[in-house]
Amino acid sequence: MINLVKFELYKIISKRSLLIGLLFFILIYGFGTFYDYETQKEYKNIAEKEFNRFEGKLTEEKLKLAQEGHKKIEKKAMEGSRNGKSFLEVLSTRDRALDGVYEHVSMVAGIQKRKEERINELYNSIENNVLNDYKHKQSKLEYNMLKDISKPEIYDESFWGGILGYFDGVGFLALGAISLLGLSSVFTEEYSTRMDRLILSSKNGKSKVITSKIISAFIFIVCICIIVFIVNFITILILYGNNVWDIPIQSFSPIAYSPYDFTTIEFLLIQILFNFVGILSFSLLVLALSSISKSLLIPFFIGGMVYILPVLIKIYLPYPKGYSSYGSKHWIETLENLSYVGVSKAYDLFNGFYTLNIFERPILYPYAAIVIMIILGILSTIFIYISFRRHQVKS
């Protein structure tokens, strides 16, 4: 079995299209990241130095300094606008960088204030028992989560923004595309080369071959997840250097309203887990499509459409948008969050308190997402065994 797994793994990783795709990602991502850094270098260097004055826990003194700094820059912009000059003409790169820091400090203060207000709202609702049964349970769950969250702190977002934002940005697309390139032809190649005749005619070989293909796909997914993550991590580390590793995730604007009590390093590990589970479950779907198709293109295009369709629906189908710090999302957002691509991105699952009503019990989105991915992965695996065993060889 070990030799069979090695052989199947070699067939996957030796594909020229896969190697080209992986190299293309590394070059394009590396070039794009370095280009962005160079074009924003002056801005980021000024902001980094200014953050040194504020970093750490928020105090009234820091908030006052930030508010005063923002007022000076705002006054300068207003005076320029009266003279018919645009915002970019009036404010220098230094002004804009400093104002970005001041706004970040105010954001941190606003997040803490909103959290305290929300805790009081929930406490009063629970005590007065004015909610129905499900809403009551939902409020108690949110209250217990929010009251345990550490206060957000002030730090430069560059390093952790690049690390944590990777999955939500290019990471989910790169891994989805590489999975399709590597796995969409795993079974169809057997059909096109007529190796299926030999496999299906063996008495005990069918199960071993299928199992070896699934195990090799698992190893392949582990490897590409590690490679793609390391490429991003090293790139960000080179550009922005090391940073504090135990900052509350609420300190970063993209996930500031999360009710989960994680530090940056804890959330990074959770993102890696969710990304792996989402990509692995999707890869099993690709294998299932490959097991019923004699065309190399069909699994690739159908699998790609299944993966990216929830994102396209969210972008192009009109629905009421707007942030809500509690409750349930619109079905379009829920579809994306609980799909392969949503779990692979992981970000939106944790940015806010959202639950599903399962038999009048509030189930948090991340738990529901993992269960759905496991179920879909199991169903895809069962389908692979059944479809390949029932495959009919045609002369």
XYZ file of C-alpha atoms in Angstrom, residues 76-321:
246
model
C -5.369 71.570 7.446
C -7.532 69.628 4.955
C -10.503 71.979 5.496
C -8.372 75.081 4.943
C -7.030 73.604 1.717
C -10.491 72.703 0.453
C -11.604 76.327 0.898
C -8.843 77.287 -1.523
C -10.114 74.808 -4.079
C -7.445 72.168 -3.471
C -8.146 68.443 -3.260
C -7.433 66.252 -0.267
C -4.335 64.723 -1.900
C -2.974 68.152 -2.834
C -3.288 69.519 0.699
C -2.126 66.568 2.779
C 1.334 65.101 2.375
C 2.156 61.414 2.676
C 3.250 62.115 6.234
C -0.097 63.761 7.080
C -2.058 60.823 5.684
C 0.120 58.257 7.447
C -0.208 60.013 10.796
C -3.956 60.435 10.378
C -4.255 56.726 9.622
C -2.648 55.980 12.993
C -4.930 58.431 14.802
C -8.010 56.920 13.202
C -6.832 53.450 14.209
C -6.508 54.552 17.846
C -10.034 55.990 17.724
C -11.273 52.748 16.145
C -9.845 50.701 19.023
C -11.572 52.996 21.516
C -14.850 52.733 19.604
C -14.668 48.942 19.528
C -14.210 48.754 23.292
C -17.068 51.208 23.879
C -19.398 49.295 21.556
C -18.539 46.009 23.257
C -19.349 47.422 26.704
C -22.649 48.840 25.422
C -23.550 45.505 23.833
C -22.756 43.611 27.058
C -25.122 45.922 28.967
C -27.839 45.485 26.338
C -27.567 41.718 26.532
C -27.488 41.684 30.329
C -30.670 43.763 30.553
C -32.427 41.592 27.958
C -31.474 38.386 29.755
C -32.462 39.742 33.178
C -35.797 41.085 31.961
C -36.447 37.877 30.007
C -38.149 39.802 27.211
C -36.882 37.488 24.463
C -38.299 34.259 23.102
C -36.613 30.956 23.885
C -34.164 30.873 20.974
C -33.316 34.574 21.247
C -32.795 34.154 24.986
C -30.291 31.334 24.431
C -28.606 33.311 21.672
C -28.252 36.380 23.902
C -26.823 34.361 26.785
C -24.271 32.775 24.469
C -23.199 36.131 23.049
C -23.070 37.699 26.533
C -20.837 34.937 27.882
C -18.506 35.305 24.903
C -18.249 39.095 24.982
C -17.627 39.459 28.709
C -14.539 37.239 28.474
C -12.889 39.088 25.572
C -9.638 40.908 26.288
C -9.529 44.623 25.571
C -8.165 45.512 22.117
C -4.696 47.035 22.001
C -2.887 49.397 19.640
C -0.280 48.047 17.234
C 0.797 48.544 13.654
C -1.398 46.283 11.498
C 1.110 45.722 8.700
C 2.614 42.413 9.855
C -0.454 40.672 11.215
C -2.677 42.225 8.572
C -0.575 40.500 5.928
C -0.444 37.193 7.799
C -4.094 36.951 8.871
C -5.478 38.570 5.729
C -3.690 36.121 3.436
C -6.413 33.442 3.572
C -9.153 35.976 2.915
C -7.183 37.504 0.061
C -5.139 35.423 -2.355
C -4.770 32.267 -0.248
C -8.172 30.687 -0.838
C -7.957 31.287 -4.606
C -4.421 29.906 -4.920
C -5.170 26.746 -2.968
C -8.454 26.143 -4.787
C -6.781 26.504 -8.195
C -3.803 24.305 -7.272
C -6.142 21.616 -5.895
C -8.045 21.585 -9.184
C -4.843 21.378 -11.238
C -3.501 18.511 -9.177
C -6.596 16.380 -8.564
C -9.168 16.917 -11.326
C -7.550 14.254 -13.531
C -6.767 11.600 -10.884
C -9.464 9.157 -12.098
C -10.076 10.504 -15.583
C -6.471 9.682 -16.502
C -7.185 6.037 -15.721
C -10.129 6.159 -18.122
C -8.284 7.977 -20.894
C -5.274 5.596 -20.708
C -7.629 2.599 -20.259
C -5.908 1.584 -17.036
C -9.406 1.236 -15.560
C -9.682 -2.107 -17.409
C -6.788 -3.531 -15.407
C -7.872 -2.033 -12.086
C -11.505 -3.131 -12.329
C -10.596 -6.654 -13.423
C -8.512 -7.293 -10.306
C -10.204 -9.068 -7.445
C -8.892 -7.042 -4.488
C -7.198 -4.133 -6.217
C -10.107 -1.744 -6.609
C -10.361 -0.713 -2.957
C -6.598 -0.422 -2.569
C -6.265 1.781 -5.642
C -9.097 4.072 -4.535
C -7.718 4.280 -0.995
C -4.216 5.026 -2.238
C -5.546 7.840 -4.450
C -7.438 9.395 -1.524
C -4.419 9.117 0.802
C -2.110 10.611 -1.812
C -4.612 13.466 -2.334
C -4.592 14.061 1.441
C -0.780 14.230 1.508
C -0.817 16.514 -1.532
C -3.235 18.942 0.147
C -1.132 19.008 3.314
C 1.960 19.832 1.254
C 0.433 22.623 -0.836
C -1.211 24.226 2.225
C 2.185 24.297 3.942
C 4.046 25.560 0.851
C 1.596 28.349 0.027
C 1.410 29.476 3.657
C 5.209 29.494 4.046
C 5.557 31.595 0.871
C 3.207 34.195 2.346
C 4.695 34.072 5.846
C 8.291 34.490 4.702
C 7.321 37.309 2.315
C 5.512 39.273 5.049
C 8.261 38.543 7.562
C 10.941 39.886 5.196
C 8.959 43.040 4.448
C 7.553 43.932 7.844
C 9.687 42.055 10.366
C 8.519 40.334 13.504
C 5.725 41.609 15.706
C 4.022 40.868 19.023
C 2.503 37.378 18.939
C -0.219 37.586 21.577
C -2.310 40.609 20.582
C -6.128 40.289 20.895
C -7.556 39.861 17.394
C -9.979 42.714 18.080
C -6.938 45.025 17.767
C -7.073 44.625 13.970
C -9.693 46.472 11.954
C -10.695 43.652 9.522
C -11.794 41.430 12.429
C -12.368 44.058 15.101
C -15.915 42.950 15.929
C -15.140 39.303 16.554
C -16.697 37.941 19.777
C -14.048 35.209 20.008
C -11.371 35.538 22.677
C -8.327 34.693 20.542
C -4.871 36.167 20.272
C -3.305 36.657 16.861
C -1.251 33.468 17.017
C -4.276 31.448 18.199
C -6.423 32.811 15.398
C -3.684 32.097 12.867
C -3.608 28.434 13.918
C -7.418 28.285 13.708
C -7.316 29.838 10.238
C -4.773 27.242 9.124
C -7.018 24.444 10.446
C -10.163 25.788 8.769
C -8.298 26.456 5.535
C -7.005 22.882 5.487
C -10.400 21.335 6.297
C -12.140 23.433 3.622
C -9.563 22.658 0.921
C -9.445 18.957 1.857
C -13.234 18.614 1.680
C -13.234 20.449 -1.658
C -10.465 18.163 -2.948
C -12.564 15.105 -2.144
C -15.378 16.664 -4.189
C -12.927 17.128 -7.092
C -11.936 13.448 -6.816
C -15.618 12.481 -6.808
C -16.189 14.488 -9.994
C -13.110 12.919 -11.547
C -14.396 9.431 -10.703
C -17.474 9.882 -12.926
C -15.930 11.823 -15.788
C -13.958 10.666 -18.807
C -13.096 14.242 -19.751
C -10.167 15.982 -18.077
C -11.878 19.379 -18.317
C -15.258 18.558 -16.748
C -14.017 17.979 -13.152
C -11.827 21.080 -13.409
C -14.558 23.456 -14.573
C -17.438 22.022 -12.518
C -15.255 21.863 -9.421
C -14.051 25.423 -9.999
C -17.607 26.655 -10.426
C -18.804 24.935 -7.245
C -15.876 26.482 -5.369
C -16.194 30.064 -6.573
C -19.977 30.305 -7.206
C -20.903 31.422 -3.634
C -18.464 34.331 -3.970
C -19.941 35.341 -7.344
C -23.478 35.151 -5.943
C -22.472 37.391 -3.044
C -20.859 39.914 -5.388
C -23.490 40.103 -8.128
C -26.819 39.152 -6.514
C -28.398 42.183 -4.778
C -29.118 41.785 -1.083
C -29.255 44.138 1.945
C -25.640 44.658 3.016
